[in-house]
């Protein structure tokens, strides 16, 4: 029996080896077949493209043959070239205008940026004013710095000194205002609340050891301080405004200046005042102090003799208001920026219009170029004819190659079919040999050969068997002789072995049946236990609800639960 098993097994192995070789060969032929198939598809596509190109060239050649001749082509080409030159000229003019507009827009933008820089310089005078205060009075400067960090200590607002909070509208009038207001008041803080004034001065003197001035603003509104007569009454003498109109400041500061310096009643005029001082004294006795651009005039009348005395004081250049904001210049620059922005918008709109014209002309240029290209097509009839002949030659060459490839493809296809038939026969023969070997060895058709040989303890012998057919036959004869000798020596042992083997199989079958029955009973028990647990849990939940309700009525807490151990 061992000889038959080994013989059949070797036949199977040889058939497997042949099958593997045939499979590799089929794979190679299949790959070559796919490669040829792709080459054929490429040739078909190339042939189709050449056919389409050939048809197109034949149609173009026919169309060109029906044209009016070279003279008509030349006239059309000259007309298109002329139109193209005119459009190019228009395009150049539009581009020149656009470049000019771009330069103008950039100039406007530069002007706006320059004006904005000047505006920032005009408006940023606070820091320079603070530096001027530092040079004029160090203690007041330190007090201003301290106040900016400690404003929350006071009930109301404490205004910074007039040097900082007062702004002369026109820098040319700065010396008038600075001459009229004393320096002590120019460096004075203005408080709105009397408690703040007391607290501020105590902080300055006792804690900071600073010598500063502070005043309290009067309670009446600034609008209550009005001149005795409108300025128009004095315009014939050369007066133009009251001093109150020369500067701006916070309303409490203005109240203080009206009360202490009568800035709402001090007229200011032009150089014409110098020629009208006598008339002003006689016709306007209420004016005891007034200003020309460079001079302060003071008038005094004796209560007893009624004599009038005049004093003219030349005005000094300002020290505190050298960096006043030029409001007129600020307004002028602001208006210029508005006008420039409007002008920029107009130029940008004009540029957009030119851009539209440019796009339109560019489209027209492209159309004329396309027409020019179409006209030039007539000049290439000969080239197209030559190209047509070349394409025809390529077409016929490709067609001949395609025929050769088709014949080769058909031969390969026949060879592949033959290989497939051979493989099929080999597989069938291999399967037949394998079934015969298993039948001879007493192995079922669905059993694994390796597992069965391992069970019988001959797998290693099988794997270590000789590879050559002659050596294998010699080994089979040797094993057969040894087996026959063993059987003849002790046949009773063999019969006893077979009987024990049958008993073992019978016991294994009974054990398997018992295990299956045990598993079925276990599953039934678990299912019954699961249903019982579910019913028990529902009952416990109902009891727990009632139990919790009764305990809550007793103002207590309690619950009933089911504890299930992990391994019951």
XYZ file of C-alpha atoms in Angstrom, residues 1-481:
481
model
C 0.000 0.000 0.000
C 2.869 2.361 0.835
C 4.355 1.721 -2.581
C 1.075 2.615 -4.257
C 0.719 5.807 -2.179
C 4.214 6.984 -2.944
C 3.836 6.145 -6.601
C 0.563 8.001 -6.971
C 1.925 10.910 -4.906
C 4.963 11.253 -7.137
C 2.726 11.220 -10.184
C 0.709 14.009 -8.627
C 3.845 16.026 -7.833
C 5.111 15.592 -11.399
C 1.754 16.695 -12.772
C 1.814 19.700 -10.405
C 5.281 20.638 -11.616
C 4.158 20.298 -15.236
C 1.076 22.327 -14.411
C 3.228 25.080 -12.842
C 5.438 25.207 -15.909
C 2.424 25.343 -18.182
C 0.875 28.093 -16.027
C 4.037 30.208 -16.289
C 4.126 29.672 -20.031
C 0.442 30.598 -20.333
C 1.088 33.744 -18.263
C 3.955 34.726 -20.558
C 1.910 34.081 -23.665
C -1.051 35.946 -22.148
C 1.141 38.993 -21.409
C 2.510 38.909 -24.932
C -1.041 38.582 -26.213
C -2.149 41.677 -24.232
C 0.870 43.598 -25.491
C 0.039 42.743 -29.092
C -3.580 43.642 -28.437
C -2.551 47.099 -27.189
C -0.273 47.563 -30.203
C -3.179 46.679 -32.484
C -5.471 49.183 -30.718
C -2.794 51.893 -31.087
C -2.421 51.102 -34.778
C -6.195 51.259 -35.230
C -6.371 54.702 -33.566
C -3.435 55.976 -35.607
C -5.007 54.625 -38.773
C -8.350 56.284 -37.936
C -6.633 59.625 -37.245
C -4.727 59.440 -40.512
C -7.933 58.640 -42.365
C -9.661 61.705 -40.847
C -6.664 63.902 -41.660
C -6.612 62.572 -45.201
C -10.315 63.356 -45.694
C -9.855 66.876 -44.243
C -6.879 67.631 -46.474
C -8.731 66.409 -49.542
C -11.659 68.716 -48.697
C -9.334 71.703 -48.122
C -7.566 71.006 -51.392
C -10.922 70.909 -53.179
C -11.993 74.224 -51.553
C -8.742 75.882 -52.522
C -9.107 74.723 -56.082
C -12.440 76.583 -56.301
C -11.005 80.033 -55.167
C -10.736 83.067 -57.430
C -6.999 82.836 -57.841
C -3.852 84.306 -56.404
C -4.822 87.893 -57.282
C -8.016 87.739 -55.202
C -6.022 86.248 -52.306
C -3.465 89.074 -52.555
C -6.214 91.755 -52.553
C -7.906 90.226 -49.533
C -4.594 89.948 -47.717
C -3.760 93.608 -48.460
C -7.190 94.767 -47.230
C -6.882 92.818 -44.001
C -3.355 94.181 -43.450
C -4.617 97.750 -43.963
C -7.454 97.290 -41.492
C -5.045 95.743 -39.052
C -2.699 98.769 -39.307
C -5.567 101.171 -38.627
C -6.745 99.217 -35.609
C -3.164 98.998 -34.304
C -2.898 102.793 -34.626
C -6.111 103.241 -32.667
C -4.831 100.774 -30.088
C -1.591 102.774 -29.746
C -3.556 106.002 -29.191
C -5.733 104.325 -26.565
C -2.671 102.930 -24.794
C -1.019 106.358 -24.829
C -4.119 107.957 -23.329
C -4.311 105.173 -20.736
C -0.671 105.666 -19.749
C -1.296 109.412 -19.429
C -4.330 108.743 -17.205
C -2.283 106.340 -15.064
C 0.379 109.032 -14.590
C -2.286 111.596 -13.674
C -3.919 109.181 -11.221
C -0.521 108.461 -9.615
C 0.170 112.208 -9.367
C -3.208 112.717 -7.673
C -2.487 109.874 -5.259
C 0.926 111.356 -4.447
C -0.683 114.745 -3.844
C -3.294 113.177 -1.529
C -0.561 111.344 0.401
C 1.455 114.548 0.680
C -1.588 116.474 1.956
C -2.373 113.739 4.447
C 1.196 113.907 5.740
C 0.853 117.699 6.152
C -2.485 117.202 7.926
C -0.912 114.722 10.317
C 1.884 117.185 10.998
C -0.611 120.007 11.619
C -2.762 117.895 13.893
C 0.076 116.302 15.844
C 1.003 119.361 17.949
C 0.118 117.978 21.369
C 3.523 116.353 21.930
C 5.364 119.450 20.713
C 3.232 121.628 22.987
C 4.124 119.373 25.911
C 7.832 119.704 25.098
C 7.463 123.504 24.965
C 5.816 123.397 28.397
C 8.718 121.301 29.634
C 11.205 123.986 28.598
C 9.082 126.807 29.995
C 8.101 125.285 33.356
C 9.361 121.859 34.444
C 7.005 121.539 37.451
C 3.930 122.126 35.313
C 5.157 119.555 32.787
C 5.557 116.929 35.523
C 2.113 117.772 36.858
C 0.570 117.237 33.407
C 2.247 113.814 33.105
C 0.995 112.845 36.574
C -2.561 114.071 35.843
C -2.820 111.986 32.663
C -2.126 108.859 34.725
C -4.356 109.764 37.713
C -7.527 111.329 36.303
C -9.658 108.722 38.081
C -8.826 110.300 41.470
C -11.028 113.342 40.801
C -14.789 113.834 40.591
C -14.849 116.116 37.578
C -12.495 117.067 34.773
C -9.267 118.942 35.400
C -8.223 120.617 32.153
C -4.563 120.769 31.284
C -2.836 124.170 31.182
C -3.836 126.655 28.462
C -0.491 126.141 26.732
C -1.790 122.672 25.799
C -5.596 122.961 25.837
C -5.864 126.319 23.974
C -5.357 126.336 20.205
C -4.962 129.509 18.142
C -6.813 129.138 14.838
C -4.287 131.148 12.788
C -0.625 130.963 13.860
C -0.266 134.663 12.904
C -2.629 135.531 15.768
C -0.664 133.542 18.377
C 1.249 136.581 19.640
C -2.023 138.504 20.192
C -3.455 135.772 22.425
C -0.181 135.125 24.268
C 0.302 138.867 24.937
C -3.235 139.230 26.300
C -3.138 136.280 28.739
C -0.551 136.262 31.522
C 2.006 133.469 31.615
C 0.800 132.370 35.064
C -2.638 131.681 33.635
C -1.190 130.056 30.515
C 0.423 127.409 32.727
C -2.600 127.078 35.046
C -4.794 124.007 35.353
C -8.552 124.696 35.146
C -10.797 122.706 37.546
C -14.564 122.409 37.252
C -15.141 121.229 40.869
C -13.851 123.123 43.931
C -13.093 119.845 45.764
C -10.952 118.748 42.859
C -9.047 122.045 43.010
C -8.278 121.570 46.704
C -7.304 117.919 46.288
C -5.155 118.636 43.228
C -3.192 121.426 44.933
C -2.686 119.279 48.049
C -1.298 116.449 45.896
C 1.025 118.809 44.059
C 2.415 120.630 47.092
C 2.475 117.974 49.797
C 3.120 114.739 47.921
C 4.840 115.680 44.667
C 6.485 118.897 45.920
C 5.554 120.697 42.698
C 4.848 124.395 42.376
C 1.993 124.764 39.935
C -1.022 127.038 39.361
C -4.659 125.958 39.290
C -7.875 127.970 38.952
C -11.578 127.194 39.124
C -13.843 127.782 36.118
C -16.825 130.125 36.773
C -20.250 128.459 36.961
C -21.999 130.577 34.301
C -22.080 129.257 30.737
C -19.755 130.670 28.079
C -22.776 131.709 25.997
C -23.707 134.263 28.682
C -20.523 136.230 27.951
C -21.491 138.478 25.043
C -19.867 141.627 23.606
C -21.478 144.998 24.242
C -21.834 145.619 20.523
C -21.497 143.423 17.443
C -18.145 143.643 15.633
C -19.869 145.195 12.621
C -20.223 148.442 14.595
C -16.428 148.745 14.760
C -15.591 147.498 11.267
C -15.240 151.068 9.923
C -12.246 151.563 12.208
C -10.518 148.411 10.901
C -11.734 145.900 13.477
C -12.560 142.440 12.177
C -13.109 140.046 15.103
C -13.164 139.749 18.848
C -10.245 137.967 20.474
C -12.562 135.118 21.537
C -12.811 134.181 17.865
C -9.040 133.797 17.468
C -8.760 130.489 19.356
C -10.576 127.359 20.484
C -10.483 125.645 23.883
C -12.675 123.572 26.246
C -15.837 125.366 27.362
C -14.800 125.729 31.065
C -11.484 127.275 29.954
C -13.368 129.720 27.701
C -15.601 130.705 30.647
C -12.535 131.502 32.721
C -10.905 133.604 29.959
C -14.132 135.548 29.348
C -14.467 136.293 33.038
C -10.834 137.195 33.725
C -9.662 138.656 30.390
C -12.866 139.775 28.622
C -11.743 138.022 25.453
C -15.332 138.320 24.204
C -15.092 142.133 24.328
C -11.512 142.772 23.066
C -11.629 143.657 19.338
C -8.808 142.775 16.948
C -8.247 144.534 13.650
C -5.947 145.314 10.762
C -3.215 147.887 10.244
C -5.922 150.505 9.549
C -6.385 150.852 13.306
C -3.132 152.851 13.536
C -4.778 155.701 11.606
C -8.020 155.649 13.622
C -6.877 155.676 17.266
C -8.154 159.233 17.900
C -11.567 158.459 16.420
C -11.757 155.201 18.392
C -11.024 157.083 21.644
C -13.642 159.749 21.013
C -16.357 157.692 19.336
C -15.945 154.410 21.225
C -15.213 155.201 24.878
C -16.189 151.652 25.896
C -13.052 150.279 24.140
C -10.233 150.533 26.652
C -8.061 147.808 25.093
C -7.784 146.586 21.515
C -5.216 145.089 19.145
C -3.685 145.656 15.749
C -1.596 142.886 14.123
C 1.615 143.981 15.897
C 0.489 146.457 18.584
C -1.628 146.495 21.734
C -3.506 149.727 22.408
C -4.578 150.713 25.935
C -6.800 153.744 26.692
C -7.162 155.331 30.156
C -9.492 158.190 31.160
C -9.035 160.243 34.262
C -12.071 160.253 36.539
C -11.456 163.838 37.539
C -9.953 165.702 34.605
C -11.462 163.497 31.877
C -8.080 163.434 30.177
C -7.356 160.486 27.863
C -3.982 158.759 27.683
C -2.902 156.171 25.111
C -0.273 153.476 25.423
C 0.993 151.448 22.502
C 2.865 148.223 23.235
C 4.647 146.261 20.528
C 3.794 142.582 20.602
C 6.540 140.039 21.164
C 6.906 136.844 19.232
C 5.028 133.963 20.911
C 6.793 131.326 22.970
C 3.952 129.065 24.077
C 1.843 128.963 20.893
C 4.569 128.532 18.291
C 3.078 125.170 17.312
C -0.569 126.119 17.118
C -2.754 124.236 14.717
C -3.416 126.194 11.539
C -7.129 125.452 11.257
C -7.453 127.389 8.012
C -4.573 125.459 6.470
C -6.047 122.231 7.837
C -9.403 123.020 6.246
C -7.684 124.003 3.007
C -5.756 120.727 2.835
C -8.900 118.759 3.711
C -10.820 120.441 0.883
C -7.920 119.817 -1.494
C -7.980 116.119 -0.624
C -11.729 115.948 -1.250
C -11.315 117.639 -4.641
C -8.346 115.395 -5.460
C -10.328 112.291 -4.531
C -13.176 113.399 -6.787
C -10.697 114.131 -9.582
C -9.060 110.728 -9.047
C -12.463 109.020 -9.299
C -13.140 110.825 -12.597
C -9.758 109.806 -13.999
C -10.280 106.208 -12.905
C -13.678 106.178 -14.626
C -12.053 107.548 -17.787
C -9.391 104.853 -17.515
C -12.082 102.166 -17.231
C -13.702 103.522 -20.400
C -10.337 103.410 -22.187
C -9.788 99.899 -20.868
C -13.106 98.869 -22.393
C -12.102 100.441 -25.724
C -8.742 98.672 -25.464
C -10.415 95.297 -24.938
C -12.725 95.974 -27.869
C -9.812 96.930 -30.150
C -7.810 93.923 -28.971
C -10.713 91.662 -29.889
C -10.910 93.343 -33.302
C -7.152 92.863 -33.785
C -7.461 89.177 -32.993
C -10.339 88.827 -35.456
C -8.326 90.572 -38.187
C -5.355 88.345 -37.461
C -7.597 85.316 -37.775
C -8.841 86.646 -41.136
C -5.250 87.205 -42.191
C -4.403 83.652 -41.218
C -7.398 82.370 -43.179
C -6.264 84.276 -46.274
C -2.778 82.924 -45.914
C -4.172 79.421 -46.012
C -4.595 79.855 -49.728
C -0.833 80.259 -50.091
C -0.123 76.873 -48.608
C -2.101 74.767 -51.106
C 1.039 73.209 -52.474
C 2.331 72.411 -48.992
C -1.001 70.830 -48.133
C -0.933 68.746 -51.296
C 2.526 67.465 -50.447
C 1.396 66.767 -46.899
C -1.617 64.911 -48.295
C 0.645 62.668 -50.359
C 2.889 62.020 -47.355
C -0.100 61.173 -45.197
C -1.350 58.780 -47.869
C 1.998 57.022 -47.903
C 1.992 56.767 -44.107
C -1.576 55.482 -44.241
C -0.807 52.648 -46.629
C 2.383 51.742 -44.738
C 0.485 51.626 -41.478
C -2.224 49.523 -43.082
C 0.353 46.983 -44.283
C 1.898 46.849 -40.787
C -1.564 46.364 -39.363
C -2.181 43.362 -41.624
C 1.094 41.776 -40.524
C 0.275 42.388 -36.901
C -3.197 40.894 -37.378
C -1.728 37.664 -38.838
C 0.754 37.436 -35.976
C -2.032 38.122 -33.511
C -4.141 35.296 -34.951
C -1.184 32.892 -34.660
C -0.654 33.888 -31.037
C -4.344 33.481 -30.370
C -4.266 29.898 -31.749
C -1.210 29.104 -29.660
C -2.915 30.438 -26.522
C -5.984 28.289 -27.203
C -3.778 25.219 -27.615
C -1.944 26.002 -24.375
C -5.238 26.451 -22.556
C -6.460 23.056 -23.850
C -3.190 21.431 -22.790
C -3.437 23.009 -19.348
C -7.003 21.811 -19.028
C -5.979 18.262 -19.906
C -3.049 18.436 -17.497
C -5.293 19.651 -14.686
C -7.778 16.850 -15.303
C -4.991 14.248 -15.377
C -3.478 15.704 -12.204
C -6.796 15.640 -10.387
C -7.375 12.018 -11.533
C -3.934 10.931 -10.305
C -4.562 12.735 -6.981
C -7.899 10.963 -6.520
C -6.287 7.598 -7.320
C -3.485 8.283 -4.828
C -5.924 9.274 -2.071
C -8.131 6.233 -2.819
C -5.148 3.934 -2.697
C -4.033 5.476 0.602
C -7.518 5.264 2.113
C -7.853 9.096 2.227
C -11.188 10.750 1.494
C -11.468 12.959 -1.611
C -12.103 16.066 0.538
C -9.403 15.309 3.141
C -6.124 17.227 3.182
C -3.222 15.008 2.071
C -0.682 16.603 4.398
C -2.906 16.323 7.494
C -3.613 12.642 6.861
C 0.028 11.782 6.236
C 1.013 13.665 9.395
C -1.551 11.659 11.375
C -0.088 8.456 10.025
C 3.463 9.568 10.746
C 4.721 9.287 7.171
C 4.765 12.969 6.155
C 8.444 13.421 6.915
C 9.246 10.248 4.987
C 7.188 11.568 2.126
C 9.009 14.905 2.136
C 12.417 13.200 2.434
C 11.709 10.762 -0.414
C 14.155 10.830 -3.374
C 13.454 13.254 -6.183
C 14.675 11.067 -9.062
C 12.276 8.465 -10.422
C 14.801 5.565 -10.331
C 15.815 6.347 -6.738
C 12.163 6.624 -5.768
C 11.305 3.206 -7.274
C 14.237 1.611 -5.409
C 13.044 3.157 -2.163
C 9.495 1.890 -2.827
C 10.723 -1.692 -3.349
C 12.750 -1.478 -0.137
C 9.834 -0.131 1.917
C 7.485 -2.744 0.406
C 9.825 -5.566 1.371
